[in-house]
Each structure stands twice: as C-alpha cells, then as structure tokens.
Tab-separated table of C-alpha atoms in Angstrom:
chain	number	residue	atom	x	y	z
A	14	MET	CA	98.631	9.414	67.422
A	15	LEU	CA	99.931	12.612	65.829
A	16	LYS	CA	101.423	12.518	62.350
A	17	LYS	CA	103.614	15.383	61.164
A	18	TYR	CA	104.347	16.210	57.542
A	19	LYS	CA	106.635	18.919	56.122
A	20	ASP	CA	106.328	20.494	52.686
A	21	GLY	CA	108.739	23.366	52.067
A	22	ASP	CA	107.959	26.145	54.558
A	23	ARG	CA	104.721	24.476	55.683
A	24	MET	CA	104.148	21.831	58.332
A	25	TYR	CA	100.985	19.741	58.735
A	26	VAL	CA	99.901	17.964	61.919
A	27	GLN	CA	97.208	15.303	61.677
A	28	GLY	CA	95.407	13.485	64.484
A	29	ILE	CA	94.606	16.334	66.896
A	30	ARG	CA	91.658	15.274	69.059
A	31	THR	CA	91.052	18.035	71.617
A	32	TRP	CA	91.293	21.824	71.886
A	33	LYS	CA	93.817	21.436	74.699
A	34	GLU	CA	96.025	19.294	72.470
A	35	LEU	CA	95.726	21.858	69.643
A	36	VAL	CA	96.771	24.701	71.967
A	37	ARG	CA	99.823	22.733	73.132
A	38	ILE	CA	100.862	22.011	69.530
A	39	VAL	CA	100.349	25.644	68.467
A	40	MET	CA	102.496	26.903	71.356
A	41	ASN	CA	105.280	24.392	70.579
A	42	ALA	CA	105.172	25.319	66.888
A	43	LYS	CA	105.295	29.030	67.734
A	44	ALA	CA	108.424	28.432	69.816
A	45	ALA	CA	109.939	26.601	66.820
A	46	GLY	CA	109.244	29.539	64.493
A	47	TYR	CA	105.958	28.440	62.902
A	48	SER	CA	102.634	30.282	62.879
A	49	TYR	CA	99.261	28.535	62.937
A	50	MET	CA	97.330	29.072	59.692
A	51	GLY	CA	94.223	26.996	60.430
A	52	TYR	CA	92.722	23.558	59.966
A	53	ASP	CA	92.180	22.415	56.378
A	54	GLU	CA	91.775	19.392	54.133
A	55	ILE	CA	95.101	18.665	52.454
A	56	PRO	CA	95.242	16.463	49.326
A	57	LYS	CA	96.835	13.041	50.002
A	58	ILE	CA	96.888	13.717	53.777
A	59	GLY	CA	93.317	14.534	54.831
A	60	TYR	CA	92.326	17.040	57.507
A	61	ALA	CA	95.286	18.552	59.329
A	62	ALA	CA	96.413	21.674	61.182
A	63	VAL	CA	98.494	23.890	58.895
A	64	PHE	CA	101.554	25.810	60.108
A	65	LYS	CA	103.760	28.160	58.079
A	66	LYS	CA	107.379	29.041	58.829
A	67	GLN	CA	107.681	32.646	59.984
A	68	THR	CA	110.052	34.674	57.844
A	69	LYS	CA	109.926	37.851	59.924
A	70	THR	CA	110.664	37.875	63.654
A	71	ALA	CA	109.088	41.274	64.392
A	72	SER	CA	105.668	41.318	65.984
A	73	ARG	CA	102.659	43.131	64.535
A	74	LYS	CA	102.826	45.760	67.288
A	75	GLU	CA	106.366	46.693	66.251
A	76	ASP	CA	105.257	47.025	62.605
A	77	LYS	CA	102.594	49.594	63.526
A	78	LYS	CA	105.064	51.926	65.280
C-alpha cells in the first residue's frame, strides 16, 4: 500500500515495490507539477521516493536557447 506525505513543496511516497510502479508514480507526479528527486531515507518516515514541486514550467531545452 502506498503512503503519501507532503511537507511544503516536497512530496514523499512510501511503499513502492516495483520499477513499473515507480515509473507510473513518477509520470503521475510529473503531470501534477512535481519532479522526481530520487529515493532517500527520510527521518520519521523511512525510505521513500522524493518529489519536489516545479517552480518553473520551461523545459531545459528552452533554457539553452
């Protein structure tokens, strides 16, 4: 079972079991405006996927032009 936690501009998802499940969560989070930061041990939560709210909507390719 997935558990989601929010802390300011960060969101943590705990309980991911497979790569396929991780990809699905990352794609859903991206559509909601979050970017995947990695998988880390969070105090009081344990190991969880870390997402950060995107503040800029431009892509990296547009920044280089």
